[in-house]
PDB file of C-alpha atoms in Angstrom:
ATOM      1  CA  MET A1207     -63.043 -29.886 100.832  1.00  0.00           C
ATOM      2  CA  ASN A1208     -66.817 -29.543 101.120  1.00  0.00           C
ATOM      3  CA  MET A1209     -68.426 -32.574  99.484  1.00  0.00           C
ATOM      4  CA  SER A1210     -71.988 -31.288  99.796  1.00  0.00           C
ATOM      5  CA  VAL A1211     -72.885 -32.231  96.231  1.00  0.00           C
ATOM      6  CA  LEU A1212     -75.064 -35.358  96.308  1.00  0.00           C
ATOM      7  CA  THR A1213     -73.045 -37.213  93.685  1.00  0.00           C
ATOM      8  CA  LEU A1214     -69.882 -36.634  95.707  1.00  0.00           C
ATOM      9  CA  GLN A1215     -71.124 -38.107  98.947  1.00  0.00           C
ATOM     10  CA  GLU A1216     -68.783 -40.887  99.940  1.00  0.00           C
ATOM     11  CA  TYR A1217     -69.636 -44.538 100.151  1.00  0.00           C
ATOM     12  CA  GLU A1218     -68.284 -46.479 103.101  1.00  0.00           C
ATOM     13  CA  PHE A1219     -65.712 -48.405 101.051  1.00  0.00           C
ATOM     14  CA  GLU A1220     -64.414 -45.114  99.650  1.00  0.00           C
ATOM     15  CA  LYS A1221     -64.089 -43.633 103.144  1.00  0.00           C
ATOM     16  CA  GLN A1222     -62.172 -46.624 104.453  1.00  0.00           C
ATOM     17  CA  PHE A1223     -59.753 -46.874 101.537  1.00  0.00           C
ATOM     18  CA  ASN A1224     -56.148 -46.072 102.527  1.00  0.00           C
ATOM     19  CA  GLU A1225     -54.492 -44.450  99.520  1.00  0.00           C
ATOM     20  CA  ASN A1226     -51.119 -44.139 101.272  1.00  0.00           C
ATOM     21  CA  GLU A1227     -50.831 -47.906 101.579  1.00  0.00           C
ATOM     22  CA  ALA A1228     -51.924 -48.295  97.950  1.00  0.00           C
ATOM     23  CA  ILE A1229     -49.353 -45.817  96.665  1.00  0.00           C
ATOM     24  CA  GLN A1230     -46.620 -47.410  98.773  1.00  0.00           C
ATOM     25  CA  TRP A1231     -47.527 -50.864  97.431  1.00  0.00           C
ATOM     26  CA  MET A1232     -47.371 -49.580  93.865  1.00  0.00           C
ATOM     27  CA  GLN A1233     -44.011 -47.899  94.449  1.00  0.00           C
ATOM     28  CA  GLU A1234     -42.642 -51.232  95.658  1.00  0.00           C
ATOM     29  CA  ASN A1235     -44.350 -53.474  93.093  1.00  0.00           C
ATOM     30  CA  TRP A1236     -45.001 -51.474  89.910  1.00  0.00           C
ATOM     31  CA  LYS A1237     -42.280 -53.349  88.003  1.00  0.00           C
ATOM     32  CA  LYS A1238     -44.377 -56.505  88.287  1.00  0.00           C
ATOM     33  CA  SER A1239     -46.375 -55.022  85.411  1.00  0.00           C
ATOM     34  CA  PHE A1240     -43.487 -56.082  83.145  1.00  0.00           C
ATOM     35  CA  LEU A1241     -43.854 -59.670  84.371  1.00  0.00           C
ATOM     36  CA  PHE A1242     -47.608 -59.602  83.737  1.00  0.00           C
ATOM     37  CA  SER A1243     -46.982 -58.178  80.267  1.00  0.00           C
ATOM     38  CA  ALA A1244     -44.425 -60.874  79.453  1.00  0.00           C
ATOM     39  CA  LEU A1245     -46.758 -63.655  80.611  1.00  0.00           C
ATOM     40  CA  TYR A1246     -49.555 -62.054  78.612  1.00  0.00           C
ATOM     41  CA  ALA A1247     -47.447 -61.955  75.432  1.00  0.00           C
ATOM     42  CA  ALA A1248     -46.378 -65.570  75.964  1.00  0.00           C
ATOM     43  CA  PHE A1249     -50.021 -66.603  76.311  1.00  0.00           C
ATOM     44  CA  ILE A1250     -51.003 -64.743  73.141  1.00  0.00           C
ATOM     45  CA  PHE A1251     -48.456 -66.352  70.852  1.00  0.00           C
ATOM     46  CA  GLY A1252     -48.367 -69.719  72.626  1.00  0.00           C
ATOM     47  CA  GLY A1253     -52.148 -69.866  72.822  1.00  0.00           C
ATOM     48  CA  ARG A1254     -52.644 -69.022  69.171  1.00  0.00           C
ATOM     49  CA  TYR A1255     -50.140 -71.703  68.198  1.00  0.00           C
ATOM     50  CA  LEU A1256     -51.958 -74.338  70.270  1.00  0.00           C
ATOM     51  CA  MET A1257     -55.391 -73.260  69.043  1.00  0.00           C
ATOM     52  CA  ASN A1258     -54.325 -73.750  65.429  1.00  0.00           C
ATOM     53  CA  LYS A1259     -54.519 -77.479  66.068  1.00  0.00           C
ATOM     54  CA  ARG A1260     -57.932 -77.627  67.684  1.00  0.00           C
ATOM     55  CA  ALA A1261     -61.493 -76.398  67.317  1.00  0.00           C
ATOM     56  CA  LYS A1262     -62.483 -73.051  68.768  1.00  0.00           C
ATOM     57  CA  PHE A1263     -64.342 -72.716  72.066  1.00  0.00           C
ATOM     58  CA  GLU A1264     -67.772 -71.078  72.097  1.00  0.00           C
ATOM     59  CA  LEU A1265     -67.560 -69.337  75.511  1.00  0.00           C
ATOM     60  CA  ARG A1266     -70.544 -67.089  74.812  1.00  0.00           C
ATOM     61  CA  LYS A1267     -71.999 -67.127  78.331  1.00  0.00           C
ATOM     62  CA  PRO A1268     -68.641 -66.533  80.092  1.00  0.00           C
ATOM     63  CA  LEU A1269     -67.966 -63.696  77.636  1.00  0.00           C
ATOM     64  CA  VAL A1270     -71.320 -62.072  78.436  1.00  0.00           C
ATOM     65  CA  LEU A1271     -70.586 -62.236  82.171  1.00  0.00           C
ATOM     66  CA  TRP A1272     -67.033 -60.951  81.671  1.00  0.00           C
ATOM     67  CA  SER A1273     -68.122 -58.006  79.542  1.00  0.00           C
ATOM     68  CA  LEU A1274     -71.040 -57.160  81.825  1.00  0.00           C
ATOM     69  CA  SER A1275     -68.751 -57.146  84.854  1.00  0.00           C
ATOM     70  CA  LEU A1276     -66.251 -54.794  83.215  1.00  0.00           C
ATOM     71  CA  ALA A1277     -69.074 -52.634  81.865  1.00  0.00           C
ATOM     72  CA  ALA A1278     -70.598 -52.241  85.337  1.00  0.00           C
ATOM     73  CA  PHE A1279     -67.188 -51.486  86.858  1.00  0.00           C
ATOM     74  CA  SER A1280     -66.406 -48.909  84.162  1.00  0.00           C
ATOM     75  CA  ILE A1281     -69.829 -47.234  84.372  1.00  0.00           C
ATOM     76  CA  PHE A1282     -69.592 -46.827  88.127  1.00  0.00           C
ATOM     77  CA  GLY A1283     -65.978 -45.663  87.855  1.00  0.00           C
ATOM     78  CA  ALA A1284     -66.913 -43.130  85.180  1.00  0.00           C
ATOM     79  CA  LEU A1285     -69.777 -41.756  87.273  1.00  0.00           C
ATOM     80  CA  ARG A1286     -67.660 -41.408  90.411  1.00  0.00           C
ATOM     81  CA  THR A1287     -64.525 -39.972  88.825  1.00  0.00           C
ATOM     82  CA  GLY A1288     -66.558 -37.876  86.371  1.00  0.00           C
ATOM     83  CA  ALA A1289     -68.544 -36.290  89.202  1.00  0.00           C
ATOM     84  CA  TYR A1290     -65.313 -35.540  91.052  1.00  0.00           C
ATOM     85  CA  MET A1291     -63.617 -33.980  88.013  1.00  0.00           C
ATOM     86  CA  VAL A1292     -66.682 -31.839  87.251  1.00  0.00           C
ATOM     87  CA  TYR A1293     -66.701 -30.696  90.882  1.00  0.00           C
ATOM     88  CA  ILE A1294     -63.022 -29.673  90.683  1.00  0.00           C
ATOM     89  CA  LEU A1295     -63.557 -27.910  87.351  1.00  0.00           C
ATOM     90  CA  MET A1296     -66.549 -25.950  88.637  1.00  0.00           C
ATOM     91  CA  THR A1297     -65.080 -24.995  92.003  1.00  0.00           C
ATOM     92  CA  LYS A1298     -61.365 -24.584  91.217  1.00  0.00           C
ATOM     93  CA  GLY A1299     -60.900 -24.423  87.444  1.00  0.00           C
ATOM     94  CA  LEU A1300     -58.989 -26.171  84.669  1.00  0.00           C
ATOM     95  CA  LYS A1301     -55.449 -25.906  86.020  1.00  0.00           C
ATOM     96  CA  PRO A1302     -56.216 -27.573  89.383  1.00  0.00           C
ATOM     97  CA  SER A1303     -58.143 -30.310  87.564  1.00  0.00           C
ATOM     98  CA  VAL A1304     -54.952 -31.075  85.639  1.00  0.00           C
ATOM     99  CA  CYS A1305     -52.212 -30.302  88.161  1.00  0.00           C
ATOM    100  CA  ASP A1306     -53.583 -31.001  91.631  1.00  0.00           C
ATOM    101  CA  GLN A1307     -52.768 -34.426  93.031  1.00  0.00           C
ATOM    102  CA  SER A1308     -56.118 -34.480  94.844  1.00  0.00           C
ATOM    103  CA  PHE A1309     -57.410 -37.106  92.420  1.00  0.00           C
ATOM    104  CA  TYR A1310     -55.057 -39.624  94.039  1.00  0.00           C
ATOM    105  CA  ASN A1311     -56.075 -38.804  97.605  1.00  0.00           C
ATOM    106  CA  GLY A1312     -59.478 -37.140  97.287  1.00  0.00           C
ATOM    107  CA  PRO A1313     -62.266 -38.684  99.386  1.00  0.00           C
ATOM    108  CA  VAL A1314     -64.223 -39.915  96.352  1.00  0.00           C
ATOM    109  CA  SER A1315     -61.582 -40.424  93.687  1.00  0.00           C
ATOM    110  CA  LYS A1316     -58.752 -42.070  95.657  1.00  0.00           C
ATOM    111  CA  PHE A1317     -60.380 -45.531  95.596  1.00  0.00           C
ATOM    112  CA  TRP A1318     -61.249 -45.294  91.900  1.00  0.00           C
ATOM    113  CA  ALA A1319     -57.758 -44.149  90.947  1.00  0.00           C
ATOM    114  CA  TYR A1320     -56.277 -47.274  92.511  1.00  0.00           C
ATOM    115  CA  ALA A1321     -59.054 -49.517  91.205  1.00  0.00           C
ATOM    116  CA  PHE A1322     -58.336 -48.158  87.729  1.00  0.00           C
ATOM    117  CA  VAL A1323     -54.643 -49.022  87.677  1.00  0.00           C
ATOM    118  CA  LEU A1324     -55.220 -52.450  89.236  1.00  0.00           C
ATOM    119  CA  SER A1325     -57.950 -53.233  86.687  1.00  0.00           C
ATOM    120  CA  LYS A1326     -55.451 -53.040  83.849  1.00  0.00           C
ATOM    121  CA  ALA A1327     -54.052 -56.435  84.878  1.00  0.00           C
ATOM    122  CA  PRO A1328     -57.327 -58.448  84.831  1.00  0.00           C
ATOM    123  CA  GLU A1329     -58.402 -56.593  81.672  1.00  0.00           C
ATOM    124  CA  LEU A1330     -55.719 -58.591  79.893  1.00  0.00           C
ATOM    125  CA  GLY A1331     -58.275 -61.392  80.145  1.00  0.00           C
ATOM    126  CA  ASP A1332     -60.092 -59.878  77.150  1.00  0.00           C
ATOM    127  CA  THR A1333     -57.535 -61.556  74.931  1.00  0.00           C
ATOM    128  CA  ILE A1334     -58.174 -65.019  76.396  1.00  0.00           C
ATOM    129  CA  PHE A1335     -61.601 -64.996  74.745  1.00  0.00           C
ATOM    130  CA  ILE A1336     -60.172 -63.848  71.413  1.00  0.00           C
ATOM    131  CA  VAL A1337     -57.512 -66.570  71.404  1.00  0.00           C
ATOM    132  CA  LEU A1338     -59.749 -69.415  72.597  1.00  0.00           C
ATOM    133  CA  ARG A1339     -62.575 -68.422  70.235  1.00  0.00           C
ATOM    134  CA  LYS A1340     -60.029 -68.144  67.372  1.00  0.00           C
ATOM    135  CA  GLN A1341     -61.069 -64.616  66.465  1.00  0.00           C
ATOM    136  CA  LYS A1342     -58.906 -62.104  64.668  1.00  0.00           C
ATOM    137  CA  LEU A1343     -56.338 -60.556  67.017  1.00  0.00           C
ATOM    138  CA  ILE A1344     -55.064 -57.195  65.778  1.00  0.00           C
ATOM    139  CA  PHE A1345     -51.856 -55.473  66.881  1.00  0.00           C
ATOM    140  CA  LEU A1346     -53.794 -52.538  68.356  1.00  0.00           C
ATOM    141  CA  HIS A1347     -55.566 -54.839  70.823  1.00  0.00           C
ATOM    142  CA  TRP A1348     -52.592 -56.400  72.590  1.00  0.00           C
ATOM    143  CA  TYR A1349     -50.288 -53.393  72.171  1.00  0.00           C
ATOM    144  CA  HIS A1350     -52.901 -51.203  73.848  1.00  0.00           C
ATOM    145  CA  HIS A1351     -53.388 -53.636  76.738  1.00  0.00           C
ATOM    146  CA  ILE A1352     -49.673 -53.941  77.468  1.00  0.00           C
ATOM    147  CA  THR A1353     -48.777 -50.263  77.230  1.00  0.00           C
ATOM    148  CA  VAL A1354     -51.744 -49.065  79.307  1.00  0.00           C
ATOM    149  CA  LEU A1355     -50.842 -51.539  82.056  1.00  0.00           C
ATOM    150  CA  LEU A1356     -47.187 -50.476  82.074  1.00  0.00           C
ATOM    151  CA  TYR A1357     -47.879 -46.749  81.936  1.00  0.00           C
ATOM    152  CA  SER A1358     -50.688 -46.662  84.509  1.00  0.00           C
ATOM    153  CA  TRP A1359     -48.672 -48.587  87.119  1.00  0.00           C
ATOM    154  CA  TYR A1360     -45.564 -46.529  86.352  1.00  0.00           C
ATOM    155  CA  SER A1361     -47.469 -43.242  86.726  1.00  0.00           C
ATOM    156  CA  TYR A1362     -49.676 -43.999  89.721  1.00  0.00           C
ATOM    157  CA  LYS A1363     -46.677 -44.524  91.999  1.00  0.00           C
ATOM    158  CA  ASP A1364     -45.559 -40.920  91.324  1.00  0.00           C
ATOM    159  CA  MET A1365     -49.068 -39.399  91.461  1.00  0.00           C
ATOM    160  CA  VAL A1366     -48.297 -37.479  88.277  1.00  0.00           C
ATOM    161  CA  ALA A1367     -50.400 -34.563  87.069  1.00  0.00           C
ATOM    162  CA  GLY A1368     -53.079 -35.262  84.486  1.00  0.00           C
ATOM    163  CA  GLY A1369     -54.006 -38.636  85.961  1.00  0.00           C
ATOM    164  CA  GLY A1370     -57.541 -37.570  86.792  1.00  0.00           C
ATOM    165  CA  TRP A1371     -58.235 -36.701  83.161  1.00  0.00           C
ATOM    166  CA  PHE A1372     -56.560 -39.835  81.805  1.00  0.00           C
ATOM    167  CA  MET A1373     -58.449 -42.193  84.113  1.00  0.00           C
ATOM    168  CA  THR A1374     -61.835 -40.511  83.833  1.00  0.00           C
ATOM    169  CA  MET A1375     -61.705 -40.523  80.028  1.00  0.00           C
ATOM    170  CA  ASN A1376     -60.710 -44.178  79.996  1.00  0.00           C
ATOM    171  CA  TYR A1377     -63.471 -45.144  82.409  1.00  0.00           C
ATOM    172  CA  GLY A1378     -66.006 -43.365  80.190  1.00  0.00           C
ATOM    173  CA  VAL A1379     -64.884 -44.961  76.945  1.00  0.00           C
ATOM    174  CA  HIS A1380     -64.666 -48.412  78.543  1.00  0.00           C
ATOM    175  CA  ALA A1381     -68.180 -48.023  79.946  1.00  0.00           C
ATOM    176  CA  MET A1382     -69.473 -47.758  76.368  1.00  0.00           C
ATOM    177  CA  MET A1383     -67.073 -50.313  74.903  1.00  0.00           C
ATOM    178  CA  TYR A1384     -67.727 -53.137  77.358  1.00  0.00           C
ATOM    179  CA  SER A1385     -71.482 -52.476  77.247  1.00  0.00           C
ATOM    180  CA  TYR A1386     -71.257 -52.895  73.474  1.00  0.00           C
ATOM    181  CA  TYR A1387     -69.255 -56.125  73.854  1.00  0.00           C
ATOM    182  CA  ALA A1388     -71.787 -57.492  76.349  1.00  0.00           C
ATOM    183  CA  LEU A1389     -74.709 -56.788  74.040  1.00  0.00           C
ATOM    184  CA  ARG A1390     -72.957 -58.362  71.069  1.00  0.00           C
ATOM    185  CA  ALA A1391     -71.941 -61.435  73.068  1.00  0.00           C
ATOM    186  CA  ALA A1392     -75.541 -61.824  74.292  1.00  0.00           C
ATOM    187  CA  GLY A1393     -76.735 -61.950  70.687  1.00  0.00           C
ATOM    188  CA  PHE A1394     -78.289 -58.494  70.404  1.00  0.00           C
ATOM    189  CA  ARG A1395     -78.010 -56.665  67.113  1.00  0.00           C
ATOM    190  CA  VAL A1396     -76.271 -53.368  67.826  1.00  0.00           C
ATOM    191  CA  SER A1397     -76.226 -50.507  65.354  1.00  0.00           C
ATOM    192  CA  ARG A1398     -73.007 -50.103  63.397  1.00  0.00           C
ATOM    193  CA  LYS A1399     -73.218 -46.399  64.234  1.00  0.00           C
ATOM    194  CA  PHE A1400     -72.744 -47.189  67.923  1.00  0.00           C
ATOM    195  CA  ALA A1401     -69.516 -49.068  67.148  1.00  0.00           C
ATOM    196  CA  MET A1402     -68.342 -46.144  65.025  1.00  0.00           C
ATOM    197  CA  PHE A1403     -69.168 -43.723  67.850  1.00  0.00           C
ATOM    198  CA  ILE A1404     -67.091 -45.774  70.305  1.00  0.00           C
ATOM    199  CA  THR A1405     -64.070 -45.722  68.006  1.00  0.00           C
ATOM    200  CA  LEU A1406     -64.465 -41.980  67.419  1.00  0.00           C
ATOM    201  CA  SER A1407     -64.649 -41.536  71.192  1.00  0.00           C
ATOM    202  CA  GLN A1408     -61.389 -43.459  71.515  1.00  0.00           C
ATOM    203  CA  ILE A1409     -59.765 -41.243  68.891  1.00  0.00           C
ATOM    204  CA  SER A1410     -61.007 -38.148  70.734  1.00  0.00           C
ATOM    205  CA  GLN A1411     -59.645 -39.570  73.979  1.00  0.00           C
ATOM    206  CA  MET A1412     -56.185 -39.837  72.433  1.00  0.00           C
ATOM    207  CA  LEU A1413     -56.300 -36.246  71.207  1.00  0.00           C
ATOM    208  CA  MET A1414     -57.404 -35.066  74.646  1.00  0.00           C
ATOM    209  CA  GLY A1415     -54.581 -37.072  76.207  1.00  0.00           C
ATOM    210  CA  CYS A1416     -52.079 -35.184  74.050  1.00  0.00           C
ATOM    211  CA  VAL A1417     -53.676 -31.863  75.039  1.00  0.00           C
ATOM    212  CA  VAL A1418     -53.453 -32.732  78.733  1.00  0.00           C
ATOM    213  CA  ASN A1419     -49.799 -33.699  78.312  1.00  0.00           C
ATOM    214  CA  TYR A1420     -49.124 -30.340  76.674  1.00  0.00           C
ATOM    215  CA  LEU A1421     -50.823 -28.517  79.556  1.00  0.00           C
ATOM    216  CA  VAL A1422     -48.884 -30.531  82.144  1.00  0.00           C
ATOM    217  CA  PHE A1423     -45.595 -29.760  80.395  1.00  0.00           C
ATOM    218  CA  SER A1424     -46.422 -26.053  80.077  1.00  0.00           C
ATOM    219  CA  TRP A1425     -47.508 -25.624  83.690  1.00  0.00           C
ATOM    220  CA  MET A1426     -44.669 -27.837  84.929  1.00  0.00           C
ATOM    221  CA  GLN A1427     -42.261 -25.168  83.678  1.00  0.00           C
ATOM    222  CA  GLN A1428     -43.932 -22.781  86.126  1.00  0.00           C
ATOM    223  CA  GLY A1429     -43.512 -25.275  88.972  1.00  0.00           C
ATOM    224  CA  GLN A1430     -47.267 -25.841  89.197  1.00  0.00           C
ATOM    225  CA  CYS A1431     -47.655 -29.390  87.860  1.00  0.00           C
ATOM    226  CA  PRO A1432     -46.036 -32.335  89.681  1.00  0.00           C
ATOM    227  CA  SER A1433     -44.679 -34.486  86.869  1.00  0.00           C
ATOM    228  CA  HIS A1434     -41.412 -35.132  85.076  1.00  0.00           C
ATOM    229  CA  VAL A1435     -40.306 -34.887  81.470  1.00  0.00           C
ATOM    230  CA  GLN A1436     -39.692 -38.608  81.075  1.00  0.00           C
ATOM    231  CA  ASN A1437     -43.272 -39.404  82.041  1.00  0.00           C
ATOM    232  CA  ILE A1438     -44.668 -36.789  79.655  1.00  0.00           C
ATOM    233  CA  ILE A1439     -42.546 -38.148  76.803  1.00  0.00           C
ATOM    234  CA  TRP A1440     -43.717 -41.737  77.351  1.00  0.00           C
ATOM    235  CA  SER A1441     -47.320 -40.637  77.752  1.00  0.00           C
ATOM    236  CA  SER A1442     -47.237 -38.485  74.611  1.00  0.00           C
ATOM    237  CA  LEU A1443     -45.669 -41.247  72.522  1.00  0.00           C
ATOM    238  CA  MET A1444     -48.290 -43.666  73.816  1.00  0.00           C
ATOM    239  CA  TYR A1445     -51.225 -41.389  73.041  1.00  0.00           C
ATOM    240  CA  LEU A1446     -49.865 -40.450  69.604  1.00  0.00           C
ATOM    241  CA  SER A1447     -49.358 -44.110  68.690  1.00  0.00           C
ATOM    242  CA  TYR A1448     -52.893 -44.896  69.863  1.00  0.00           C
ATOM    243  CA  PHE A1449     -54.234 -42.011  67.796  1.00  0.00           C
ATOM    244  CA  VAL A1450     -52.576 -43.323  64.628  1.00  0.00           C
ATOM    245  CA  LEU A1451     -53.636 -46.924  65.279  1.00  0.00           C
ATOM    246  CA  PHE A1452     -57.254 -46.076  66.122  1.00  0.00           C
ATOM    247  CA  CYS A1453     -57.530 -43.847  63.045  1.00  0.00           C
ATOM    248  CA  HIS A1454     -56.179 -46.697  60.938  1.00  0.00           C
ATOM    249  CA  PHE A1455     -58.654 -49.098  62.566  1.00  0.00           C
ATOM    250  CA  PHE A1456     -61.548 -46.696  61.945  1.00  0.00           C
ATOM    251  CA  PHE A1457     -60.650 -46.407  58.266  1.00  0.00           C
ATOM    252  CA  GLU A1458     -60.210 -50.166  57.808  1.00  0.00           C
ATOM    253  CA  ALA A1459     -63.318 -51.154  59.782  1.00  0.00           C
ATOM    254  CA  TYR A1460     -65.778 -48.551  58.532  1.00  0.00           C
ATOM    255  CA  ILE A1461     -64.586 -46.392  55.622  1.00  0.00           C
ATOM    256  CA  GLY A1462     -62.707 -49.122  53.737  1.00  0.00           C
ATOM    257  CA  LYS A1463     -65.488 -51.696  54.059  1.00  0.00           C
ATOM    258  CA  THR A1464     -68.080 -49.159  52.939  1.00  0.00           C
ATOM    259  CA  ARG A1465     -66.066 -48.386  49.812  1.00  0.00           C
ATOM    260  CA  LYS A1466     -65.606 -52.085  49.009  1.00  0.00           C
ATOM    261  CA  ALA A1467     -69.341 -52.692  49.436  1.00  0.00           C
ATOM    262  CA  ALA A1468     -70.105 -49.761  47.143  1.00  0.00           C
ATOM    263  CA  LYS A1469     -67.807 -51.162  44.462  1.00  0.00           C
ATOM    264  CA  VAL A1470     -69.454 -54.587  44.655  1.00  0.00           C
ATOM    265  CA  ASP A1471     -72.907 -53.018  44.266  1.00  0.00           C
TER     266      ASP A1471
END
């Protein structure tokens, strides 16, 4: 593949990354994601119980650093995977961008595909700040963390079709989301419209995920998309549940509060 486009020139760490070793490791260890999820759930409920008896921690500076780190990682990941996906779309078309497994072993994207799935474990750390700062912990937050971790590790080992779209969209949304969190934690006043835009982007991401799953299933029938029905079913259920939960969150956080404020006035 000719990577003459400037944005697709490889960095040294991308060149040296061995995706075969990464995929083999994930095939042998992906079930550890269930252990991480169980420990995470135990921390959530055990931590909240313990924090009921003590004062909350401030943790503002660590939260700023945490959010900035994830924002920088997500921005760079979005730029690298986004450039690669645009390149594939422009040179090969929609079907290869969905069905080709090149995202998992392409010279630019292979590192970021693996970095993406691994990042879902440390991202569980988001909840540590919520629990220790005694903030409201909604079902959507921890359900989303657990299911994304389980599904991404489960899917990466099989190099299933659609992964390039799923990961690139998630990188993009997280780039905005963690930047927003960093600004808020640092004490900046951020427009409510930006928060609304992030949630709408998440809702759009879930709709796009369902569309990609439909395309994978359709083209899989023609023997052109390497996936399996079980994966598509789990992925579709996950994206549909996210869609419902994010829509509910959007209504509660923005529409509902606006109506209550209007009634008070």
